[in-house]
XYZ file of C-alpha atoms in Angstrom:
464
model
C 18.338 49.446 58.085
C 18.987 52.764 57.873
C 20.209 54.754 60.982
C 18.468 57.113 62.956
C 21.604 59.834 62.874
C 21.964 60.184 59.334
C 18.272 60.251 58.511
C 18.168 63.703 60.355
C 21.288 64.807 59.171
C 19.837 64.442 56.108
C 16.921 65.487 56.973
C 18.677 69.546 57.976
C 20.709 69.861 55.173
C 17.856 69.520 52.477
C 15.431 71.854 54.801
C 18.004 74.482 54.918
C 18.809 74.097 51.727
C 14.754 74.219 50.990
C 15.029 76.560 52.679
C 17.271 78.762 50.542
C 15.892 77.893 47.278
C 12.696 80.094 49.045
C 14.928 82.688 49.011
C 16.500 82.900 45.787
C 12.904 81.739 44.048
C 10.476 84.789 45.245
C 12.522 87.162 44.567
C 13.381 85.450 40.791
C 11.043 86.258 37.682
C 7.551 84.432 37.267
C 9.043 81.518 34.776
C 12.209 80.836 37.340
C 9.551 80.659 39.626
C 7.501 77.923 38.123
C 10.343 75.995 38.039
C 11.961 75.913 41.366
C 9.002 75.373 42.870
C 8.904 72.211 41.151
C 12.714 71.214 41.982
C 10.834 72.356 45.243
C 8.317 69.754 45.204
C 10.397 66.975 43.513
C 13.360 67.196 47.332
C 9.951 66.617 49.310
C 8.609 63.705 48.078
C 12.442 63.331 47.720
C 12.428 63.571 51.862
C 9.344 61.439 52.275
C 10.512 58.405 50.452
C 13.600 58.517 52.771
C 11.786 58.620 55.638
C 9.100 55.624 55.276
C 10.836 53.009 52.929
C 10.688 49.877 54.879
C 13.989 48.628 56.260
C 15.030 44.394 54.701
C 14.246 41.577 57.923
C 16.744 40.315 59.793
C 16.174 36.459 58.605
C 19.617 34.998 60.748
C 17.401 35.978 63.482
C 14.692 33.443 61.880
C 13.051 30.210 63.434
C 13.819 26.977 62.282
C 12.012 24.318 63.064
C 13.550 20.424 61.731
C 10.859 17.321 60.402
C 11.595 14.151 61.319
C 10.109 10.988 59.358
C 11.479 7.659 59.920
C 10.404 5.647 56.637
C 10.644 1.477 56.667
C 13.274 0.471 54.507
C 11.172 -2.260 52.003
C 11.557 -6.338 52.582
C 14.432 -7.486 50.422
C 13.766 -11.024 50.629
C 9.909 -11.007 50.540
C 11.106 -8.873 46.563
C 12.880 -12.329 45.834
C 10.826 -15.144 47.657
C 7.284 -13.045 45.620
C 9.959 -13.039 42.008
C 10.709 -16.640 42.738
C 7.494 -17.622 42.735
C 6.567 -16.585 38.635
C 7.645 -17.800 36.290
C 9.391 -16.238 33.692
C 9.262 -16.838 30.137
C 11.797 -15.971 26.971
C 10.508 -14.945 24.030
C 11.876 -14.820 21.036
C 10.783 -13.830 17.498
C 12.491 -15.167 13.512
C 11.875 -14.991 10.644
C 11.647 -18.573 8.245
C 13.445 -18.604 6.119
C 14.078 -20.899 2.690
C 14.734 -24.645 2.700
C 13.870 -24.139 6.638
C 12.391 -27.289 8.714
C 10.148 -27.646 11.534
C 13.006 -28.599 13.607
C 15.966 -26.345 12.704
C 13.279 -22.955 12.861
C 12.190 -24.427 16.698
C 16.162 -24.549 17.343
C 16.339 -21.375 16.484
C 13.860 -19.551 18.334
C 15.701 -21.498 21.348
C 12.767 -24.502 21.586
C 13.988 -27.531 22.446
C 10.351 -29.433 23.856
C 9.723 -32.740 21.417
C 6.125 -32.933 22.663
C 5.484 -29.297 21.256
C 7.274 -30.347 17.843
C 5.322 -33.874 17.318
C 1.704 -31.474 18.245
C 2.567 -29.767 15.095
C 3.205 -32.157 12.890
C 0.253 -33.691 13.703
C -2.168 -31.332 14.409
C -3.938 -30.446 11.207
C -3.817 -26.213 11.889
C -0.320 -26.334 14.017
C 1.302 -27.395 11.105
C 0.438 -25.425 9.143
C 2.776 -23.384 10.882
C 5.973 -25.848 8.032
C 4.000 -23.559 5.577
C 4.522 -20.636 6.535
C 6.532 -18.421 3.519
C 10.159 -17.044 3.159
C 9.796 -13.373 5.378
C 6.533 -14.976 7.897
C 7.901 -13.727 11.072
C 7.356 -17.043 13.841
C 7.066 -16.006 17.537
C 7.470 -17.684 20.085
C 7.614 -17.974 24.032
C 9.658 -20.293 26.454
C 10.841 -20.901 29.806
C 13.877 -21.762 31.550
C 14.395 -24.809 30.449
C 13.058 -25.099 26.378
C 9.915 -25.967 26.468
C 6.955 -24.271 24.504
C 4.454 -22.439 26.278
C 2.456 -20.793 22.614
C 3.902 -20.392 19.488
C 2.526 -17.366 16.715
C 2.922 -16.440 13.013
C 0.209 -14.737 10.800
C -1.343 -16.961 8.013
C -2.469 -16.011 4.335
C -4.415 -18.375 2.586
C -5.168 -16.118 0.038
C -8.948 -15.158 1.383
C -10.446 -11.988 2.483
C -8.976 -12.542 6.386
C -5.711 -13.500 7.208
C -6.307 -15.986 10.573
C -3.662 -15.383 14.029
C -2.203 -18.830 13.947
C -1.788 -19.519 18.228
C -0.683 -22.662 19.297
C -0.167 -22.552 23.331
C 0.596 -24.678 26.178
C -2.951 -26.144 28.316
C -1.207 -28.180 31.338
C -0.075 -31.168 29.498
C -1.132 -30.823 26.130
C -1.410 -28.380 23.529
C -4.533 -26.861 21.457
C -4.063 -25.013 18.487
C -6.953 -21.708 17.194
C -6.758 -19.031 14.022
C -8.608 -15.852 14.757
C -9.490 -13.373 12.354
C -6.178 -10.621 12.208
C -6.450 -7.316 12.653
C -4.263 -5.622 9.789
C -2.976 -1.318 8.861
C -3.998 -0.809 6.014
C -1.510 1.628 4.502
C -1.937 3.363 0.895
C 1.708 2.967 -1.020
C 3.181 5.254 -4.567
C 5.435 4.198 -6.277
C 7.343 5.041 -10.089
C 9.040 3.255 -12.386
C 11.403 3.108 -16.407
C 10.995 1.021 -18.655
C 14.269 -0.182 -19.750
C 14.434 -4.567 -20.530
C 10.608 -5.514 -19.395
C 7.912 -4.469 -17.308
C 9.023 -7.099 -14.340
C 12.413 -5.973 -14.824
C 10.838 -2.238 -13.671
C 8.575 -2.707 -10.692
C 11.373 -5.179 -9.692
C 13.671 -2.772 -9.401
C 11.387 0.129 -8.258
C 10.338 -2.618 -4.955
C 6.443 -3.213 -6.798
C 5.126 -7.308 -5.697
C 4.090 -9.075 -8.253
C 0.680 -9.328 -7.840
C 0.839 -4.965 -8.093
C 2.313 -6.014 -11.620
C -0.192 -7.546 -12.933
C -1.896 -6.289 -11.810
C -1.276 -2.494 -14.140
C -1.002 -5.497 -17.126
C -5.006 -5.915 -16.413
C -5.665 -2.683 -16.039
C -4.286 -1.959 -18.862
C -4.409 -4.661 -21.116
C -7.280 -3.295 -23.841
C -5.434 -0.191 -24.374
C -1.336 -1.261 -24.514
C -0.218 -4.764 -24.901
C 2.728 -5.825 -23.886
C 3.966 -8.283 -25.185
C 4.208 -5.500 -28.403
C 4.486 -1.849 -27.691
C 6.143 -1.408 -24.451
C 9.134 0.701 -25.349
C 12.487 1.834 -24.142
C 12.034 4.518 -21.470
C 7.993 4.082 -21.060
C 6.729 5.460 -17.544
C 4.349 4.838 -15.415
C 2.841 5.671 -11.880
C 1.058 2.824 -8.987
C -0.526 4.325 -5.809
C -1.466 0.653 -4.801
C -2.635 -0.994 -1.081
C -0.556 -3.414 1.153
C -1.686 -4.833 5.133
C 0.604 -4.831 7.592
C 0.813 -6.375 10.640
C 3.219 -5.483 14.061
C 5.367 -4.075 10.823
C 5.031 -6.867 9.128
C 4.300 -7.111 5.775
C 0.863 -9.659 5.243
C -0.878 -8.881 2.180
C -0.714 -6.441 -1.421
C -4.050 -5.625 -1.867
C -5.723 -4.049 -5.316
C -4.512 -1.667 -7.582
C -6.049 2.599 -5.919
C -4.727 4.532 -9.641
C -2.197 3.885 -11.709
C -0.626 6.150 -14.990
C 1.139 4.320 -17.884
C 3.338 6.484 -20.609
C 3.584 4.634 -23.815
C 5.187 5.300 -27.130
C 4.709 9.384 -26.786
C 0.692 8.555 -24.853
C -0.554 9.364 -21.148
C -3.553 5.736 -20.666
C -4.770 7.241 -16.910
C -6.916 5.346 -13.964
C -8.411 4.909 -10.667
C -10.498 2.110 -9.391
C -14.058 3.200 -8.041
C -15.854 0.819 -6.672
C -19.743 2.952 -5.812
C -20.722 2.448 -2.026
C -24.670 2.942 -2.746
C -24.355 0.518 -5.729
C -26.692 -2.499 -5.117
C -24.247 -4.443 -6.786
C -21.300 -4.428 -5.399
C -18.328 -4.533 -6.285
C -16.143 -1.598 -8.540
C -13.822 -0.941 -11.753
C -11.254 1.015 -13.871
C -12.258 4.230 -15.251
C -10.244 7.431 -16.812
C -10.112 10.193 -14.627
C -12.732 11.649 -16.917
C -15.128 8.842 -15.786
C -15.043 6.913 -18.457
C -14.883 2.952 -18.135
C -11.602 1.510 -18.942
C -13.185 -1.657 -19.703
C -13.457 -2.291 -23.015
C -15.414 -4.812 -24.971
C -12.374 -7.031 -25.702
C -8.845 -7.585 -24.745
C -6.326 -6.743 -26.841
C -4.866 -9.381 -25.778
C -5.111 -12.690 -25.266
C -2.100 -13.593 -23.822
C -0.478 -11.796 -20.649
C 2.915 -12.352 -22.387
C 3.335 -13.075 -25.790
C 5.617 -11.703 -28.599
C 3.707 -11.843 -32.483
C 4.783 -14.313 -34.795
C 2.555 -13.387 -37.217
C 0.611 -10.702 -37.926
C -3.318 -10.247 -39.899
C -1.771 -9.890 -43.554
C -0.190 -12.335 -46.802
C 2.026 -14.497 -46.159
C 3.611 -17.232 -47.512
C 2.224 -20.505 -45.429
C 4.633 -22.104 -43.562
C 3.202 -25.479 -44.348
C 0.791 -25.300 -47.698
C 4.483 -23.101 -49.430
C 1.580 -20.283 -50.617
C 0.678 -17.393 -50.584
C -2.509 -17.209 -48.970
C -3.669 -14.097 -46.565
C -4.070 -15.249 -42.618
C -7.262 -14.426 -41.721
C -5.681 -13.942 -37.508
C -2.268 -12.498 -36.028
C -0.273 -15.269 -34.041
C 1.037 -15.083 -31.152
C 4.336 -17.152 -29.942
C 4.213 -18.310 -26.954
C 5.836 -22.016 -24.534
C 3.095 -24.629 -24.685
C 0.220 -24.895 -21.714
C 0.661 -20.623 -21.872
C -3.391 -19.769 -20.430
C -5.696 -18.275 -23.170
C -8.073 -15.411 -22.072
C -11.209 -14.821 -23.836
C -11.369 -11.829 -25.380
C -14.690 -10.641 -23.719
C -17.969 -12.019 -22.313
C -19.412 -14.077 -24.595
C -21.220 -17.541 -25.323
C -18.752 -20.705 -25.912
C -20.148 -21.643 -29.945
C -17.180 -24.320 -30.481
C -14.960 -27.013 -28.997
C -13.072 -29.299 -30.207
C -11.127 -29.771 -33.658
C -10.936 -28.621 -36.751
C -9.062 -29.135 -39.775
C -5.870 -26.073 -39.978
C -7.073 -24.780 -36.998
C -6.531 -28.157 -34.890
C -7.796 -27.513 -31.066
C -9.721 -24.751 -31.387
C -12.835 -23.165 -29.606
C -15.018 -20.555 -31.218
C -17.234 -17.463 -28.546
C -20.120 -16.199 -29.952
C -20.979 -12.896 -28.398
C -23.300 -10.011 -29.413
C -23.881 -7.679 -32.682
C -23.157 -10.490 -34.655
C -19.048 -10.095 -33.162
C -17.106 -13.750 -32.497
C -13.663 -14.052 -31.146
C -11.688 -18.229 -32.592
C -8.988 -19.527 -30.907
C -6.578 -21.898 -32.261
C -4.028 -25.042 -32.259
C -4.549 -25.155 -28.517
C -2.168 -27.712 -26.068
C -6.174 -28.164 -23.651
C -8.954 -27.123 -23.873
C -9.943 -25.529 -19.906
C -11.579 -27.477 -17.780
C -15.036 -27.819 -17.983
C -15.322 -25.500 -20.748
C -18.614 -27.194 -22.936
C -20.007 -25.183 -26.132
C -23.330 -23.211 -24.942
C -21.787 -22.595 -21.328
C -21.209 -18.364 -20.396
C -18.043 -17.002 -20.383
C -17.219 -13.922 -18.745
C -13.487 -11.873 -20.217
C -10.519 -12.924 -18.282
C -11.610 -16.720 -18.149
C -9.401 -19.080 -19.198
C -10.092 -21.378 -21.887
C -7.818 -23.070 -23.088
C -3.631 -23.530 -23.040
C -1.446 -22.811 -26.471
C -0.098 -25.325 -27.979
C 0.978 -26.686 -31.356
C -2.291 -28.660 -32.357
C -3.091 -28.393 -36.311
C -1.269 -27.045 -39.180
C 1.277 -25.153 -36.383
C 5.006 -25.298 -36.932
C 5.359 -24.016 -33.190
C 4.018 -23.137 -29.956
C 1.179 -20.112 -30.770
C -1.831 -19.283 -30.532
C -3.499 -18.424 -33.107
C -6.241 -15.883 -32.667
C -9.115 -14.517 -34.805
C -12.198 -11.496 -33.920
C -15.207 -12.216 -36.659
C -17.851 -10.016 -37.631
C -20.860 -11.725 -39.396
C -18.321 -14.470 -40.064
C -15.834 -12.570 -41.225
C -12.064 -11.783 -40.341
C -11.299 -8.723 -39.190
C -7.134 -7.694 -38.181
C -7.957 -7.581 -33.638
C -4.995 -5.234 -33.898
C -6.704 -2.640 -35.142
C -11.179 -3.318 -35.538
C -12.247 -0.106 -32.820
C -15.350 -1.803 -30.703
C -17.083 -0.105 -27.818
C -15.928 0.936 -23.990
C -18.601 0.219 -21.275
C -20.877 2.285 -20.409
C -19.489 5.800 -18.161
C -20.411 7.206 -14.696
C -23.361 9.896 -14.904
C -25.220 11.579 -12.254
C -24.661 11.431 -8.185
C -21.909 8.237 -8.544
C -19.660 10.664 -11.013
C -19.769 13.070 -8.337
C -19.078 10.798 -5.844
C -16.464 8.554 -8.555
C -14.396 12.616 -8.258
C -13.954 13.408 -4.771
C -11.992 9.644 -5.383
C -10.730 11.009 -8.605
C -9.219 14.734 -7.504
C -7.368 11.991 -4.440
C -5.415 10.060 -7.272
C -4.698 13.027 -9.572
C -3.175 14.633 -7.232
C -0.615 11.895 -6.377
C -0.076 10.825 -9.495
C 1.080 14.906 -9.468
C 4.178 13.606 -6.666
C 4.702 10.565 -8.464
C 5.279 12.519 -12.490
C 8.413 13.259 -13.740
C 7.851 16.552 -15.501
C 7.857 16.831 -19.349
C 6.206 13.075 -19.820
C 3.442 13.061 -22.571
C 0.032 14.421 -22.295
C -1.948 12.664 -20.500
C -4.123 10.389 -23.783
C -6.546 8.744 -21.431
C -7.120 5.159 -21.723
C -10.197 4.461 -22.953
C -9.978 5.495 -26.771
């Protein structure tokens, strides 16, 4: 607070000062009078502010109103009774291990229930638990005595939609149900380098074998994976995977890939036109040209060439003779694939060819596959086959000194070298299809750019 007597003293001194200033100003020059008048105004304003400034309130005399309320304490005994009325369950999660039996799996899950084990063994659907691959997750809910309340796992039997298996207790009995699983789709990107083999490289890059096999199919018309791979070859791949609750359920399709082989880069992207009435899809180069050639470069997935298309000393006849095909050495029983779409023209034995299949294609093209150990089930003359269909298995029937496939490529019944003959591709995309494809290809090209190693070879279209 500002005391009243102190305020009076300050005020009287200020007034005396103002009067003295006034006498001095009145006898001075005009400039001095202006400056002095301003000083008098500020002094008068200061006095007014001091006189009217509010005083700070004194809170020590403020009234205090206490408020009190009684709070009811929780009934501890009631809470304990409520917990005792609710059954307590235990949830355990385990992954199937190699060599697991039902007993060892249930033991790790904390299940001590003979009735549950008997049901799983006897029920057709529940028995699927015993067929799960290593690494698959199984979740069990049990009571405090170890009796099974429910058990769940994801079944993937190779179909389009995996199923969730649930075994649950209903009173004194059990039941098993399987419902379609809701999966999370992810897109993964990997890169690898060839040092010894394709599968060794994909294992190092943590790429599933199913994806590696698709890579072979994608570029089979341009790269012979048995003979063309070189140390230092590189590949990039974008593919889809499907997950549930953080577990990998299955791999999907390769969405795009590129392979740097012997200084050339081959590229492919999967495209399924949503506007197509027939559905399906295929692999195309990034310019929209189809990668599916009329003929495969090799009827076998993995093998080596033991004899080429040239003059040679026949291993049995001992004479120099034109070898009219290419021999692919492979273990007995290796699947042989049709090189192109066509109609089976001959199935049976034929001189030195042994067991042979001849397929007629279009425009005078035909292919022959000799020395088979056996034919594929149901293969017969006149039936239609599609490219990559299995038509037989490698053997050494006829004039052969070891298991291999004798493969001939004929044009108007004249043998030609299948490794060098030039055959057409399927029709390229055009119009609205090509525009929709370009949107897909642009995204995949961006992903490939992120995976690509600086200084890699220039692009060479896989459709060449």
